[in-house]
Short mmCIF file of C-alpha atoms in Angstrom, two decimals:
data_model
loop_
_atom_site.label_atom_id
_atom_site.label_comp_id
_atom_site.label_asym_id
_atom_site.label_seq_id
_atom_site.Cartn_x
_atom_site.Cartn_y
_atom_site.Cartn_z
CA SER A 11 0.18 -0.32 0.13
CA MET A 12 1.25 3.74 -0.93
CA ALA A 13 -0.35 4.46 2.89
CA ARG A 14 1.09 7.51 4.93
CA GLY A 15 3.85 5.92 7.49
CA ALA A 16 3.48 3.29 6.39
CA ILE A 17 6.52 0.31 8.34
CA PHE A 18 7.79 -1.92 6.04
CA TYR A 19 9.17 -3.72 9.04
CA ASP A 20 10.07 -3.04 12.99
CA GLY A 21 12.87 -4.77 14.78
CA GLU A 22 12.04 -4.21 17.89
CA LEU A 23 8.88 -5.68 19.03
CA SER A 24 7.41 -3.97 22.80
CA LEU A 25 6.43 -6.15 24.62
CA ALA A 26 2.97 -5.63 25.28
CA ASP A 27 2.13 -5.72 21.42
CA ARG A 28 3.95 -9.25 21.04
CA ALA A 29 1.32 -11.87 21.70
CA ALA A 30 -0.40 -10.04 19.29
CA TYR A 31 1.74 -9.97 16.23
CA LYS A 32 3.82 -13.00 17.08
CA ASP A 33 2.42 -15.36 14.34
CA ASN A 34 3.50 -12.51 12.18
CA ALA A 35 6.92 -12.00 12.73
CA MET A 36 10.00 -13.89 11.72
CA VAL A 37 11.24 -15.78 15.03
CA THR A 38 15.03 -17.27 14.73
CA ASP A 39 16.79 -19.23 18.04
CA MET A 40 19.53 -16.80 18.80
CA MET A 41 22.90 -18.04 20.55
CA GLY A 42 22.41 -17.15 24.35
CA THR A 43 21.11 -17.52 26.90
CA HIS A 44 19.15 -15.22 29.91
CA THR A 45 20.75 -15.95 32.78
CA TYR A 46 20.69 -15.31 36.99
CA MET A 47 24.20 -15.33 37.93
CA PHE A 48 24.26 -16.31 41.97
CA ASN A 49 27.36 -14.04 44.83
CA THR A 50 28.26 -17.26 45.10
CA THR A 51 30.83 -15.03 48.03
CA ASN A 52 27.44 -13.43 49.61
CA LYS A 53 26.90 -15.72 52.71
CA LEU A 54 23.41 -16.56 51.79
CA PHE A 55 23.67 -18.49 47.98
CA GLU A 56 27.77 -20.31 49.31
CA LYS A 57 25.53 -23.79 49.13
CA ALA A 58 24.63 -24.69 45.68
CA GLU A 59 21.44 -26.62 47.49
CA VAL A 60 20.99 -22.90 48.01
CA ARG A 61 20.46 -22.15 44.66
CA ARG A 62 19.60 -24.92 43.10
CA ALA A 63 15.86 -25.18 45.33
CA LEU A 64 15.81 -21.15 43.76
CA SER A 65 16.30 -22.15 40.71
CA LEU A 66 13.85 -25.49 40.96
CA VAL A 67 10.57 -22.86 42.04
CA LEU A 68 11.22 -20.99 38.75
CA ASP A 69 8.14 -21.76 36.93
CA ARG A 70 9.96 -21.20 32.98
CA ASN A 71 7.07 -22.11 31.06
CA ALA A 72 5.05 -19.26 32.34
CA ILE A 73 9.14 -16.61 31.95
CA ALA A 74 8.99 -17.79 28.69
CA GLN A 75 5.39 -17.41 28.35
CA ILE A 76 6.41 -13.08 29.71
CA VAL A 77 8.82 -13.30 27.62
CA VAL A 78 6.78 -14.75 24.00
CA PHE A 79 10.08 -14.86 21.70
CA ALA A 80 11.84 -17.31 23.57
CA LYS A 81 12.13 -20.26 24.80
CA PRO A 82 12.13 -22.53 28.70
CA ALA A 83 16.21 -22.73 29.45
CA THR A 84 16.45 -26.90 30.18
CA GLY A 85 20.24 -26.31 30.60
CA TYR A 86 22.90 -23.54 30.35
CA VAL A 87 24.01 -24.46 26.56
CA PRO A 88 21.41 -23.47 23.48
CA TYR A 89 20.38 -25.29 21.08
CA LYS A 90 22.64 -24.00 18.71
CA VAL A 91 25.50 -24.54 20.08
CA PHE A 92 27.04 -27.90 18.10
CA ASP A 93 28.08 -31.08 20.12
CA THR A 94 30.60 -33.75 18.27
CA ALA A 95 30.18 -32.19 13.67
CA ALA A 96 28.53 -29.47 13.11
CA GLY A 97 23.89 -29.31 12.67
CA THR A 98 24.24 -31.92 15.83
CA SER A 99 22.81 -29.54 18.96
CA PHE A 100 24.32 -29.71 22.03
CA ARG A 101 20.77 -29.08 24.04
CA GLU A 102 18.72 -31.81 22.18
CA VAL A 103 22.11 -34.37 23.29
CA GLY A 104 22.20 -33.14 26.51
CA GLY A 105 18.90 -33.28 27.28
CA ASP A 106 16.69 -31.67 29.97
CA LEU A 107 18.94 -30.70 33.28
CA ILE A 108 16.29 -27.84 34.15
CA SER A 109 12.41 -28.82 34.40
CA ALA A 110 10.75 -26.23 32.88
CA SER A 111 8.42 -26.50 35.03
CA ALA A 112 8.14 -25.43 39.63
CA ASN A 113 8.44 -28.13 41.51
CA GLU A 114 8.12 -25.65 45.28
CA ALA A 115 8.00 -29.21 47.38
CA GLU A 116 11.43 -29.60 46.32
CA ALA A 117 12.22 -25.74 47.12
CA LYS A 118 11.39 -25.90 50.38
CA ASN A 119 12.83 -29.18 51.53
CA LEU A 120 16.86 -27.82 49.60
CA LEU A 121 16.66 -24.69 51.93
CA SER A 122 15.25 -26.15 55.15
CA ALA A 123 17.74 -29.34 54.58
CA ALA A 124 21.02 -26.20 53.38
CA GLY A 125 19.05 -24.57 57.12
CA VAL A 126 18.33 -21.32 55.07
CA THR A 127 14.86 -20.21 55.13
CA LYS A 128 14.76 -16.78 54.68
CA GLY A 129 17.04 -13.77 53.98
CA SER A 130 17.13 -10.31 52.19
CA PHE A 131 19.10 -9.13 48.67
CA SER A 132 18.66 -7.76 45.35
CA ILE A 133 18.13 -8.62 41.48
CA THR A 134 20.62 -6.23 39.57
CA VAL A 135 19.40 -6.03 36.60
CA ARG A 136 19.48 -3.90 32.73
CA ASN A 137 16.88 -1.10 32.22
CA ASN A 138 14.73 -3.13 29.51
CA GLU A 139 10.93 -3.93 29.63
CA VAL A 140 12.45 -8.14 28.83
CA ASP A 141 14.98 -7.73 32.15
CA LEU A 142 12.41 -6.59 34.61
CA ALA A 143 8.98 -8.15 33.39
CA VAL A 144 10.96 -11.63 33.78
CA ALA A 145 13.02 -10.27 37.34
CA ASP A 146 9.59 -9.39 38.69
CA TYR A 147 7.93 -12.91 38.53
CA VAL A 148 11.22 -13.72 39.34
CA LYS A 149 11.23 -12.19 42.74
CA GLY A 150 7.49 -13.10 43.90
CA ALA A 151 9.05 -17.08 42.76
CA TRP A 152 12.29 -16.04 45.35
CA GLU A 153 9.84 -14.60 48.19
CA LYS A 154 7.35 -17.32 48.50
CA LEU A 155 10.35 -19.03 49.37
CA GLY A 156 10.31 -16.39 52.69
CA PHE A 157 13.48 -14.49 50.99
CA THR A 158 12.48 -10.39 50.56
CA VAL A 159 14.05 -9.16 47.46
CA GLU A 160 14.42 -6.00 46.25
CA ILE A 161 15.53 -5.92 41.82
CA GLU A 162 18.02 -3.35 41.86
CA ILE A 163 17.84 -0.76 38.36
CA LEU A 164 21.52 0.63 37.25
CA GLU A 165 21.84 2.06 33.76
CA THR A 166 24.29 4.18 32.38
CA LYS A 167 25.32 7.84 32.93
CA LYS A 168 26.91 10.16 31.67
CA ASN A 169 29.08 12.28 33.18
CA SER A 170 30.11 15.68 33.20
CA GLU A 171 33.39 15.07 31.06
CA GLU A 172 30.62 13.83 27.91
CA THR A 173 32.13 9.70 28.96
CA VAL A 174 29.70 7.35 30.30
CA ASP A 175 29.66 5.30 32.70
CA ASP A 176 28.26 1.38 32.39
CA LEU A 177 26.78 1.19 36.19
CA PHE A 178 26.39 -2.43 35.52
CA GLN A 179 29.02 -3.26 33.77
CA ASP A 180 31.07 -1.97 36.69
CA ALA A 181 28.95 -3.29 39.11
CA TYR A 182 29.45 -7.58 37.05
CA GLU A 183 33.22 -6.71 37.13
CA ALA A 184 33.52 -6.28 40.16
CA GLY A 185 31.46 -8.76 41.30
CA LYS A 186 29.83 -6.07 43.00
CA PHE A 187 25.56 -8.00 43.06
CA ASP A 188 23.75 -10.77 44.45
CA VAL A 189 22.39 -11.32 41.66
CA ILE A 190 22.42 -11.05 38.23
CA ALA A 191 20.13 -11.06 34.94
CA LEU A 192 22.74 -11.22 32.06
CA ASP A 193 21.78 -11.97 28.53
CA THR A 194 24.71 -14.34 27.94
CA MET A 195 25.78 -14.80 23.82
CA PHE A 196 27.93 -17.64 23.64
CA LEU A 197 29.73 -16.38 21.01
CA SER A 198 30.95 -20.48 19.37
CA ALA A 199 29.30 -22.86 18.40
CA ASP A 200 32.02 -24.97 20.61
CA ALA A 201 30.16 -25.55 24.31
CA PHE A 202 33.45 -25.32 25.31
CA GLY A 203 35.15 -21.44 25.25
CA ALA A 204 31.31 -21.07 27.87
CA LEU A 205 31.46 -23.62 30.14
CA SER A 206 35.70 -23.53 29.99
CA GLN A 207 35.34 -20.02 32.13
CA PHE A 208 33.82 -21.35 35.11
CA ALA A 209 37.25 -23.43 36.15
CA THR A 210 39.48 -21.19 38.02
CA ALA A 211 42.38 -20.31 35.39
CA TYR A 212 40.37 -20.30 31.87
CA SER A 213 37.97 -17.57 33.85
CA GLY A 214 40.09 -15.25 31.43
CA ASN A 215 40.39 -12.80 34.50
CA GLY A 216 43.75 -12.48 35.34
CA VAL A 217 46.40 -12.87 37.33
CA ASP A 218 47.40 -11.46 40.96
CA MET A 219 50.13 -9.78 40.93
CA ASN A 220 50.26 -8.42 44.18
CA SER A 221 50.49 -11.93 45.20
CA SER A 222 53.32 -13.57 45.93
CA THR A 223 52.18 -16.58 44.18
CA TYR A 224 50.48 -15.01 41.48
CA ASP A 225 47.68 -16.06 42.39
CA LEU A 226 44.29 -16.35 40.25
CA TYR A 227 41.58 -14.36 39.53
CA GLY A 228 38.84 -16.32 39.34
CA HIS A 229 35.34 -16.42 37.61
CA VAL A 230 33.16 -13.76 38.81
CA SER A 231 30.19 -15.19 40.15
CA GLY A 232 33.45 -16.85 42.92
CA TYR A 233 32.33 -19.96 42.28
CA SER A 234 35.67 -22.58 42.92
CA ASN A 235 35.72 -26.45 42.13
CA ALA A 236 38.35 -28.75 42.33
CA ASP A 237 36.30 -31.49 40.43
CA TYR A 238 34.82 -28.77 37.29
CA ASP A 239 37.99 -27.40 37.27
CA ALA A 240 39.62 -31.04 36.53
CA LEU A 241 37.17 -31.53 33.96
CA VAL A 242 37.44 -28.65 32.77
CA ASP A 243 41.74 -29.12 31.62
CA THR A 244 40.64 -32.56 30.52
CA ALA A 245 37.96 -31.68 27.88
CA ASN A 246 41.01 -28.88 26.79
CA THR A 247 43.94 -31.45 26.82
CA THR A 248 41.68 -34.15 24.55
CA TYR A 249 41.02 -34.22 20.35
CA ASP A 250 39.30 -37.10 19.52
CA ARG A 251 36.01 -35.26 20.13
CA ALA A 252 33.51 -37.81 20.48
CA ALA A 253 35.17 -37.95 24.53
CA ARG A 254 35.63 -34.09 23.82
CA THR A 255 31.80 -33.75 23.96
CA ALA A 256 31.79 -36.22 26.36
CA ILE A 257 33.41 -34.92 28.80
CA LEU A 258 31.58 -31.20 28.09
CA HIS A 259 28.52 -32.51 29.15
CA ASP A 260 30.04 -33.63 32.68
CA MET A 261 30.98 -30.09 32.66
CA GLU A 262 27.62 -28.84 31.54
CA LYS A 263 25.77 -31.23 34.32
CA LYS A 264 28.26 -30.33 36.81
CA LEU A 265 27.57 -26.51 36.26
CA MET A 266 23.85 -27.33 37.21
CA GLU A 267 24.31 -29.38 40.49
CA ASP A 268 26.97 -26.66 40.95
CA MET A 269 24.80 -24.15 40.24
CA PRO A 270 25.88 -20.42 39.95
CA VAL A 271 25.05 -19.68 37.33
CA CYS A 272 20.58 -19.85 36.74
CA PRO A 273 20.26 -20.05 33.23
CA ILE A 274 16.35 -18.82 32.72
CA PHE A 275 15.37 -18.64 28.56
CA PHE A 276 16.37 -19.06 25.81
CA LEU A 277 17.30 -16.79 23.17
CA GLN A 278 15.09 -15.55 20.34
CA ASP A 279 15.69 -12.73 18.19
CA ALA A 280 12.00 -11.54 16.23
CA TYR A 281 11.22 -8.91 14.04
CA LEU A 282 8.16 -7.66 12.22
CA TYR A 283 8.83 -6.73 8.02
CA SER A 284 6.41 -6.50 4.77
CA ASP A 285 6.17 -8.33 1.92
CA GLU A 286 7.46 -5.50 0.12
CA LEU A 287 11.16 -5.57 1.21
CA SER A 288 13.50 -8.08 -0.08
CA GLY A 289 16.76 -9.68 0.48
CA MET A 290 16.56 -9.71 5.04
CA VAL A 291 18.92 -12.52 6.13
CA THR A 292 19.06 -13.26 9.92
CA ASP A 293 22.92 -15.18 10.17
CA TYR A 294 23.17 -18.22 12.84
CA TYR A 295 24.52 -16.03 15.56
CA GLY A 296 20.50 -14.27 15.20
CA VAL A 297 22.46 -11.53 13.86
CA ARG A 298 20.30 -9.40 11.02
CA HIS A 299 22.14 -8.53 8.37
CA PHE A 300 20.93 -6.27 5.77
CA ASN A 301 23.51 -5.78 3.33
CA ASP A 302 21.00 -6.97 -0.33
CA LEU A 303 17.67 -5.69 1.44
CA LYS A 304 14.97 -3.88 -0.76
CA LEU A 305 12.66 -2.41 -1.42
CA ASN A 306 10.21 -3.15 -4.16
CA ASP A 307 9.13 0.16 -5.28
CA TYR A 308 11.04 1.97 -3.72
CA MET A 309 11.52 5.05 -6.38
CA THR A 310 7.65 5.79 -5.43
CA TYR A 311 7.70 6.09 -2.35
CA LYS A 312 11.13 7.99 -2.46
CA ALA A 313 9.05 10.61 -4.45
CA ALA A 314 6.59 9.98 -2.52
CA THR A 315 8.02 10.71 0.64
CA ASP A 316 9.71 14.28 -1.65
CA THR A 317 6.64 15.90 -2.34
CA ALA A 318 5.55 14.94 1.06
CA GLU A 319 8.40 16.20 3.18
CA THR A 320 8.20 20.39 0.62
CA GLU A 321 4.49 20.02 0.94
CA ALA A 322 5.25 20.24 4.68
CA ALA A 323 8.67 22.93 3.91
CA PRO A 324 7.69 26.66 5.10
CA ALA A 325 7.76 28.88 1.08
CA ALA A 326 10.44 30.65 0.72
CA GLU A 327 10.26 34.28 2.16
#
């Protein structure tokens, strides 16, 4: 149609509009997981049972419905990461390490066994409506277990020198959080990169130059486990692909038992576009490319826009 104000492409649907347009949207699985990371140095979260309980009480099906363009996380590693070869899915082979539905009774049992049945803490989030809606849901679920939960929104702020501070990123890097909501993007179709960072020597956080023994800075969550470290070392020096992949699955199982990170949902990319557009490509990682984008009858639209602008412009004196 040549309607004035016609929209050919909408790349970011607001949360309120998602359900209505769900069936018309182009939806692609992304290689990413929306994840809640615990600060395991916090007394409340030092026991794996507590972290597992907080995961168990979440109904991930309900959360995926809130987000609309999402799949419940059934593990840490999303579907598009390869298993042994291209085209095989690490997640499908690994199966469901986390239930998509909630188990409140089991969560309560774990907490009472761990001797942690109350306490207050905050969930740190970026200020976007999806992360906030999810945090609201999670807060409700965690308060049912007897905790007091606050949502802490950290934004970017402009300084007098015209520089910008990303307060959320700063809090994450400094480990200044109780629980922090992250979109964990997998930068490789191999699971090793994302799983290995939880081993002290692979965290990428460097070396303490002030220690006489050059101690390593471990993962920002404070998680450190000798059994996990050993698995990562073995995977790193195993060259048979099937054998190595089996170890990667053991790593993910161990990570989900210890739960320094609590996967919430697998990310999906979604956009709306009109039939007048063609050549839009979403790559394997879920990133959109506009290089070959074409709009049918572009010159007609351009002419109509130019005319509209001329008519709207004030007449020359």
